[in-house]
Amino acid sequence: MTNKYDIDKENSITDEFYFLNRRKIMASILSVPILTQTSMVSSKEQNLFFTKDLDYSTNEETNTFKQITSYNNFYELGTGKKDPMLNANKLSTKNWKLTIDGLVDNPIVLDLEDLTKKFPLEERIYRLRCVEAWSMVVPWIGFELQKIINIVKPLQKAKYVAFESILDPDNLPGQKRKILNWPYREGLRIDEASNPLTLLSVGLYGKILPNQNGSPVRLIVPWKYGFKSIKSIVRISFVESEPLCTWNEQTPNEYGFYSNVNPYVNHPRWSQKRERRIGEFGKRDTLMFNGYSKFVSNLYEGMDLKKNF
Ligand SMILES: Nc1nc2c(c(=O)[nH]1)N[C@H]1C(S)=C(S)[C@@H](COP(=O)(O)O)O[C@H]1N2
Ligand SMILES: [Mo]
């Protein structure tokens, strides 16, 4: 029997068992894999203390640290898949501040230390499905965005959450060209942001996030296409109306506000029915909501997901 809760195998006895026993197991830093010295990553050595989540984590095999850190989308560091790794040192996270403001009772600013120490950290093993039809399984470390929502206390009229990445064209090679309308921006409805699956990640494989994965803090929304999972966030604002999202602004007929993983809605230029897991040769079927239906399908009841793609 597996010791993890598999979110795809609905209705199985083990699911029921682990769902009822919402256990957390203390992870030892000794369980963190030892990284090869030759891997070209800007791995930050600091170990994080965290518990292992069994409620929402998949028991699928994780991609290797090397795969997760050498095949990235992070246009601020270049558009090639290896560019973020090669340009990782161009992103400076020193003196980072994450501002949380807008329609809230209690705006706050978090610094680097707050991000790893203020909230208990969990390891969440999530599938991430990119809109380009590849996927990875990543052992993220982070905390639920809900934890921040509880602190800032959004006002009644706040209906959406807007996210903004770093703007630093002097140092970020990708921002020297106007390939996107910088800074990168994303948004969620407030109920999506409050869903327990929605994570702010500060690490992976037991350590501080490598720059190419969006250090020092990035969003993970595992039931949506990867581009919603905005990296290197400097501002989170609570707002009244649907915020601007970078890819939706860039190409609205290809990338909607919702961008839920949906095998029944093709991208105008390719199918979304199947995906390639990085490291594998064949393809596998893409699942509705990336396999997270039981946690999130209720958020979209009554909505036409072909129209609201
Ligand atoms: N700021 C910013 N965030 C970003 C992107 C980006 O270009 N800039 N790319 C997105 C896309 S398209 C994907 S698939 C994921 C990739 O995350 P990973 O490189 O950690 O796997 O990050 C998302 N977040
Ligand atoms: Mo993506």
CSV table of C-alpha atoms and ligand atoms in Angstrom, one decimal:
chain,number,residue,atom,x,y,z
A,1,MET,CA,0.0,0.0,0.0
A,2,THR,CA,1.3,3.4,-0.8
A,3,ASN,CA,1.7,6.0,2.0
A,4,LYS,CA,0.5,8.9,-0.1
A,5,TYR,CA,-2.8,10.0,-1.2
A,6,ASP,CA,-3.3,9.7,-4.9
A,7,ILE,CA,-5.7,12.4,-6.1
A,8,ASP,CA,-6.5,10.6,-9.4
A,9,LYS,CA,-7.8,7.4,-7.9
A,10,GLU,CA,-11.1,8.6,-6.8
A,11,ASN,CA,-13.3,6.5,-4.5
A,12,SER,CA,-10.7,3.9,-3.6
A,13,ILE,CA,-10.5,2.7,0.0
A,14,THR,CA,-7.0,4.0,0.5
A,15,ASP,CA,-8.2,7.4,-0.6
A,16,GLU,CA,-10.9,7.4,1.9
A,17,PHE,CA,-8.5,6.3,4.6
A,18,TYR,CA,-6.0,9.0,3.9
A,19,PHE,CA,-8.6,11.6,3.4
A,20,LEU,CA,-10.0,10.9,6.9
A,21,ASN,CA,-6.6,10.7,8.4
A,22,ARG,CA,-5.2,14.1,7.5
A,23,ARG,CA,-1.8,13.3,8.7
A,24,LYS,CA,1.4,15.2,8.4
A,25,ILE,CA,4.7,13.5,8.8
A,26,MET,CA,7.8,15.5,9.9
A,27,ALA,CA,10.4,15.4,7.2
A,28,SER,CA,14.0,15.1,8.2
A,29,ILE,CA,16.4,17.2,6.3
A,30,LEU,CA,18.4,14.0,6.0
A,31,SER,CA,15.7,12.8,3.6
A,32,VAL,CA,16.6,15.5,1.1
A,33,PRO,CA,18.3,14.0,-1.9
A,34,ILE,CA,22.0,14.9,-2.3
A,35,LEU,CA,22.5,16.9,-5.4
A,36,THR,CA,25.2,16.2,-7.9
A,37,GLN,CA,27.9,18.8,-7.9
A,38,THR,CA,28.0,19.0,-11.6
A,39,SER,CA,24.4,20.1,-12.1
A,40,MET,CA,24.4,23.6,-13.5
A,41,VAL,CA,21.9,25.2,-11.1
A,42,SER,CA,21.9,28.2,-8.9
A,43,SER,CA,20.9,25.9,-6.0
A,44,LYS,CA,20.7,27.8,-2.8
A,45,GLU,CA,22.1,25.7,0.0
A,46,GLN,CA,19.8,26.6,2.8
A,47,ASN,CA,17.7,23.7,4.0
A,48,LEU,CA,14.1,24.3,4.9
A,49,PHE,CA,12.1,22.7,7.7
A,50,PHE,CA,8.8,21.3,6.5
A,51,THR,CA,6.2,18.7,6.9
A,52,LYS,CA,5.2,16.3,4.2
A,53,ASP,CA,1.6,16.8,3.0
A,54,LEU,CA,-0.4,13.6,2.4
A,55,ASP,CA,-3.7,15.2,1.6
A,56,TYR,CA,-3.0,16.8,-1.7
A,57,SER,CA,0.3,15.3,-2.9
A,58,THR,CA,0.4,12.9,-5.8
A,59,ASN,CA,2.3,9.6,-5.3
A,60,GLU,CA,3.6,9.7,-8.9
A,61,GLU,CA,7.3,9.6,-9.4
A,62,THR,CA,8.9,13.1,-9.1
A,63,ASN,CA,11.0,14.6,-11.9
A,64,THR,CA,14.6,14.9,-11.0
A,65,PHE,CA,16.0,18.1,-9.5
A,66,LYS,CA,18.1,18.4,-12.7
A,67,GLN,CA,15.0,18.2,-14.9
A,68,ILE,CA,13.1,20.7,-12.8
A,69,THR,CA,15.9,23.2,-12.9
A,70,SER,CA,17.1,22.9,-16.5
A,71,TYR,CA,13.9,22.9,-18.5
A,72,ASN,CA,12.0,26.1,-17.6
A,73,ASN,CA,9.7,28.8,-18.7
A,74,PHE,CA,10.8,32.2,-17.2
A,75,TYR,CA,10.8,34.8,-20.0
A,76,GLU,CA,12.5,37.4,-17.8
A,77,LEU,CA,15.5,35.1,-18.0
A,78,GLY,CA,15.1,34.3,-21.7
A,79,THR,CA,12.7,32.4,-23.9
A,80,GLY,CA,14.7,29.2,-24.5
A,81,LYS,CA,14.1,26.3,-22.1
A,82,LYS,CA,17.7,26.4,-20.9
A,83,ASP,CA,17.9,30.2,-20.7
A,84,PRO,CA,16.5,30.5,-17.1
A,85,MET,CA,19.2,28.1,-15.9
A,86,LEU,CA,21.9,29.8,-17.8
A,87,ASN,CA,20.8,33.3,-16.7
A,88,ALA,CA,19.8,32.3,-13.2
A,89,ASN,CA,22.4,34.6,-11.6
A,90,LYS,CA,20.9,37.7,-13.3
A,91,LEU,CA,18.0,37.6,-10.9
A,92,SER,CA,18.9,39.3,-7.6
A,93,THR,CA,16.7,38.3,-4.7
A,94,LYS,CA,18.6,40.3,-2.1
A,95,ASN,CA,16.4,42.5,0.1
A,96,TRP,CA,13.3,41.1,-1.5
A,97,LYS,CA,10.0,42.5,-0.4
A,98,LEU,CA,6.6,41.0,-1.1
A,99,THR,CA,3.9,43.6,-0.7
A,100,ILE,CA,0.3,42.4,0.0
A,101,ASP,CA,-2.2,45.3,-0.4
A,102,GLY,CA,-5.3,46.6,-2.1
A,103,LEU,CA,-8.8,46.0,-0.7
A,104,VAL,CA,-7.7,44.6,2.6
A,105,ASP,CA,-8.0,45.5,6.3
A,106,ASN,CA,-4.4,44.8,7.1
A,107,PRO,CA,-1.8,45.3,4.3
A,108,ILE,CA,1.6,43.7,5.0
A,109,VAL,CA,5.1,43.5,3.6
A,110,LEU,CA,7.0,40.2,3.9
A,111,ASP,CA,10.8,40.0,3.7
A,112,LEU,CA,12.9,37.1,2.8
A,113,GLU,CA,13.0,35.8,6.3
A,114,ASP,CA,9.2,36.0,6.7
A,115,LEU,CA,8.8,33.9,3.6
A,116,THR,CA,10.5,30.9,5.0
A,117,LYS,CA,9.9,31.4,8.7
A,118,LYS,CA,6.5,33.0,9.2
A,119,PHE,CA,4.3,30.2,8.1
A,120,PRO,CA,4.8,26.4,8.7
A,121,LEU,CA,6.1,25.0,5.4
A,122,GLU,CA,4.8,21.8,3.7
A,123,GLU,CA,6.1,19.7,0.9
A,124,ARG,CA,3.4,19.4,-1.7
A,125,ILE,CA,4.1,17.0,-4.6
A,126,TYR,CA,2.1,18.5,-7.5
A,127,ARG,CA,1.8,17.8,-11.2
A,128,LEU,CA,2.4,20.9,-13.3
A,129,ARG,CA,0.9,20.9,-16.8
A,130,CYS,CA,2.3,23.4,-19.2
A,131,VAL,CA,0.1,24.8,-22.0
A,132,GLU,CA,2.8,23.6,-24.4
A,133,ALA,CA,1.6,20.0,-23.6
A,134,TRP,CA,4.4,18.9,-21.3
A,135,SER,CA,4.2,18.2,-17.6
A,136,MET,CA,6.4,17.6,-14.6
A,137,VAL,CA,5.9,16.3,-11.0
A,138,VAL,CA,7.6,18.6,-8.5
A,139,PRO,CA,8.1,18.4,-4.7
A,140,TRP,CA,7.4,22.0,-3.9
A,141,ILE,CA,7.9,23.5,-0.5
A,142,GLY,CA,5.5,26.2,0.5
A,143,PHE,CA,2.4,27.4,2.3
A,144,GLU,CA,-1.2,27.9,1.3
A,145,LEU,CA,-2.0,31.4,0.0
A,146,GLN,CA,-5.1,31.1,2.3
A,147,LYS,CA,-2.7,31.8,5.2
A,148,ILE,CA,-1.9,35.2,3.8
A,149,ILE,CA,-5.5,35.9,3.0
A,150,ASN,CA,-6.3,35.2,6.7
A,151,ILE,CA,-3.8,37.8,7.8
A,152,VAL,CA,-4.6,40.6,5.5
A,153,LYS,CA,-8.4,40.2,5.7
A,154,PRO,CA,-9.8,41.2,2.3
A,155,LEU,CA,-12.8,43.6,2.3
A,156,GLN,CA,-16.2,42.4,1.1
A,157,LYS,CA,-15.8,44.1,-2.3
A,158,ALA,CA,-12.5,42.3,-3.1
A,159,LYS,CA,-13.4,39.7,-5.6
A,160,TYR,CA,-10.0,38.9,-7.3
A,161,VAL,CA,-6.3,38.6,-6.5
A,162,ALA,CA,-3.7,40.2,-8.8
A,163,PHE,CA,-0.1,39.1,-8.8
A,164,GLU,CA,2.9,40.9,-10.1
A,165,SER,CA,6.5,39.7,-10.8
A,166,ILE,CA,9.7,41.6,-10.4
A,167,LEU,CA,10.4,44.4,-12.9
A,168,ASP,CA,14.2,44.9,-13.3
A,169,PRO,CA,15.1,45.5,-16.9
A,170,ASP,CA,18.7,46.6,-16.0
A,171,ASN,CA,19.5,43.1,-14.8
A,172,LEU,CA,16.9,40.7,-16.3
A,173,PRO,CA,18.0,39.9,-19.9
A,174,GLY,CA,14.4,39.1,-21.1
A,175,GLN,CA,13.1,42.4,-19.9
A,176,LYS,CA,15.5,44.3,-22.2
A,177,ARG,CA,13.1,43.4,-25.0
A,178,LYS,CA,9.4,44.0,-25.0
A,179,ILE,CA,8.4,40.4,-25.8
A,180,LEU,CA,5.8,40.8,-23.1
A,181,ASN,CA,4.3,43.8,-21.4
A,182,TRP,CA,6.5,43.7,-18.3
A,183,PRO,CA,6.1,43.0,-15.4
A,184,TYR,CA,4.6,39.6,-15.8
A,185,ARG,CA,1.1,39.6,-14.2
A,186,GLU,CA,-1.4,37.0,-13.2
A,187,GLY,CA,-4.7,36.8,-11.4
A,188,LEU,CA,-7.2,34.5,-9.7
A,189,ARG,CA,-10.7,34.8,-8.5
A,190,ILE,CA,-10.6,35.1,-4.7
A,191,ASP,CA,-12.3,31.6,-4.2
A,192,GLU,CA,-9.6,30.1,-6.4
A,193,ALA,CA,-6.9,31.8,-4.4
A,194,SER,CA,-8.5,30.5,-1.2
A,195,ASN,CA,-8.6,26.9,-2.3
A,196,PRO,CA,-6.3,24.7,-0.2
A,197,LEU,CA,-4.4,23.5,-3.4
A,198,THR,CA,-3.2,27.1,-4.1
A,199,LEU,CA,0.3,27.4,-2.8
A,200,LEU,CA,2.9,30.0,-2.4
A,201,SER,CA,6.1,28.1,-3.0
A,202,VAL,CA,9.5,29.1,-1.5
A,203,GLY,CA,11.4,25.9,-2.2
A,204,LEU,CA,11.7,22.6,-3.9
A,205,TYR,CA,13.5,19.3,-3.1
A,206,GLY,CA,14.0,20.5,0.5
A,207,LYS,CA,15.9,23.7,-0.4
A,208,ILE,CA,15.2,27.4,-1.2
A,209,LEU,CA,13.8,27.8,-4.7
A,210,PRO,CA,16.4,28.0,-7.4
A,211,ASN,CA,16.2,31.3,-9.2
A,212,GLN,CA,15.1,29.7,-12.5
A,213,ASN,CA,12.0,28.3,-10.7
A,214,GLY,CA,10.9,31.7,-9.4
A,215,SER,CA,12.9,32.5,-6.3
A,216,PRO,CA,12.1,33.7,-3.7
A,217,VAL,CA,8.4,33.2,-3.9
A,218,ARG,CA,6.1,31.9,-6.7
A,219,LEU,CA,2.5,30.8,-7.1
A,220,ILE,CA,1.5,27.2,-7.8
A,221,VAL,CA,-2.0,26.6,-9.1
A,222,PRO,CA,-1.8,22.9,-10.1
A,223,TRP,CA,-5.2,22.6,-11.8
A,224,LYS,CA,-4.4,25.5,-14.2
A,225,TYR,CA,-1.9,25.7,-17.1
A,226,GLY,CA,1.6,26.4,-15.9
A,227,PHE,CA,1.7,30.0,-17.0
A,228,LYS,CA,-0.8,30.9,-14.2
A,229,SER,CA,1.9,29.9,-11.7
A,230,ILE,CA,3.6,33.3,-11.6
A,231,LYS,CA,7.3,33.4,-10.5
A,232,SER,CA,9.3,35.9,-8.4
A,233,ILE,CA,6.3,37.8,-7.0
A,234,VAL,CA,6.7,41.3,-5.6
A,235,ARG,CA,3.1,42.3,-5.2
A,236,ILE,CA,-0.2,40.6,-4.4
A,237,SER,CA,-3.2,42.9,-4.5
A,238,PHE,CA,-6.8,42.3,-3.7
A,239,VAL,CA,-9.0,44.0,-6.3
A,240,GLU,CA,-12.6,44.4,-7.3
A,241,SER,CA,-12.6,43.4,-11.0
A,242,GLU,CA,-10.8,40.8,-13.1
A,243,PRO,CA,-7.1,41.8,-13.2
A,244,LEU,CA,-4.9,41.9,-16.3
A,245,CYS,CA,-3.0,38.7,-17.0
A,246,THR,CA,0.1,38.7,-19.2
A,247,TRP,CA,-0.8,35.9,-21.6
A,248,ASN,CA,-4.4,36.8,-21.8
A,249,GLU,CA,-3.4,40.4,-22.7
A,250,GLN,CA,-0.8,39.1,-25.2
A,251,THR,CA,-3.0,36.6,-27.1
A,252,PRO,CA,-6.5,36.6,-25.8
A,253,ASN,CA,-7.9,34.0,-28.2
A,254,GLU,CA,-5.3,31.5,-27.0
A,255,TYR,CA,-5.0,32.2,-23.3
A,256,GLY,CA,-8.1,32.9,-21.2
A,257,PHE,CA,-8.4,34.3,-17.7
A,258,TYR,CA,-9.3,30.9,-16.2
A,259,SER,CA,-6.8,28.7,-18.1
A,260,ASN,CA,-8.0,25.6,-16.3
A,261,VAL,CA,-6.3,22.4,-17.7
A,262,ASN,CA,-9.0,21.1,-20.0
A,263,PRO,CA,-8.4,18.3,-22.6
A,264,TYR,CA,-11.7,19.2,-24.3
A,265,VAL,CA,-10.6,22.7,-25.2
A,266,ASN,CA,-7.8,22.7,-27.7
A,267,HIS,CA,-5.3,25.5,-27.9
A,268,PRO,CA,-6.0,27.1,-31.4
A,269,ARG,CA,-2.6,25.8,-32.6
A,270,TRP,CA,-2.5,22.4,-31.0
A,271,SER,CA,-4.4,19.7,-29.1
A,272,GLN,CA,-4.6,19.6,-25.3
A,273,LYS,CA,-5.7,16.0,-25.2
A,274,ARG,CA,-2.3,14.5,-24.4
A,275,GLU,CA,0.9,15.6,-22.7
A,276,ARG,CA,4.5,14.5,-22.5
A,277,ARG,CA,5.9,14.0,-19.0
A,278,ILE,CA,9.5,15.5,-19.1
A,279,GLY,CA,11.9,12.5,-19.1
A,280,GLU,CA,9.5,10.2,-20.9
A,281,PHE,CA,9.1,9.5,-24.6
A,282,GLY,CA,5.5,8.5,-25.0
A,283,LYS,CA,2.5,10.7,-24.2
A,284,ARG,CA,-0.2,10.3,-21.6
A,285,ASP,CA,-3.8,11.6,-21.5
A,286,THR,CA,-4.3,15.0,-20.0
A,287,LEU,CA,-6.8,14.9,-17.2
A,288,MET,CA,-9.6,17.5,-16.6
A,289,PHE,CA,-8.2,20.1,-14.1
A,290,ASN,CA,-4.9,18.2,-14.4
A,291,GLY,CA,-6.4,15.4,-12.2
A,292,TYR,CA,-7.5,17.8,-9.4
A,293,SER,CA,-11.2,17.7,-10.2
A,294,LYS,CA,-12.4,16.5,-6.8
A,295,PHE,CA,-10.8,19.5,-5.1
A,296,VAL,CA,-11.8,22.3,-7.6
A,297,SER,CA,-14.6,21.3,-9.9
A,298,ASN,CA,-17.1,22.9,-7.5
A,299,LEU,CA,-15.4,26.3,-8.1
A,300,TYR,CA,-16.8,26.3,-11.7
A,301,GLU,CA,-20.3,24.9,-11.2
A,302,GLY,CA,-22.7,26.4,-13.8
A,303,MET,CA,-19.9,27.9,-15.8
A,304,ASP,CA,-19.4,27.0,-19.5
A,305,LEU,CA,-15.7,26.0,-19.4
A,306,LYS,CA,-15.5,26.2,-23.2
A,307,LYS,CA,-16.4,29.8,-23.1
A,308,ASN,CA,-14.5,30.5,-19.9
A,309,PHE,CA,-11.4,28.8,-21.1
B,1,LIG,N1,7.3,35.7,-13.9
B,1,LIG,C1,7.1,34.6,-14.7
B,1,LIG,N2,6.4,33.6,-14.2
B,1,LIG,C2,6.2,32.5,-15.0
B,1,LIG,C3,6.6,32.4,-16.3
B,1,LIG,C4,7.4,33.6,-16.8
B,1,LIG,O1,7.8,33.6,-18.0
B,1,LIG,N3,7.6,34.6,-16.0
B,1,LIG,N4,6.4,31.3,-17.1
B,1,LIG,C5,5.2,30.5,-16.7
B,1,LIG,C6,5.1,29.2,-17.4
B,1,LIG,S1,4.6,29.3,-19.0
B,1,LIG,C7,5.3,28.0,-16.8
B,1,LIG,S2,5.0,26.6,-17.6
B,1,LIG,C8,5.8,27.9,-15.4
B,1,LIG,C9,7.1,27.1,-15.4
B,1,LIG,O2,7.5,26.8,-14.1
B,1,LIG,P1,8.9,26.0,-13.9
B,1,LIG,O3,9.9,26.5,-14.8
B,1,LIG,O4,9.2,26.2,-12.4
B,1,LIG,O5,8.6,24.6,-14.2
B,1,LIG,O6,6.1,29.2,-14.8
B,1,LIG,C10,5.2,30.2,-15.1
B,1,LIG,N5,5.5,31.4,-14.4
B,2,MO,MO,3.9,27.1,-19.6
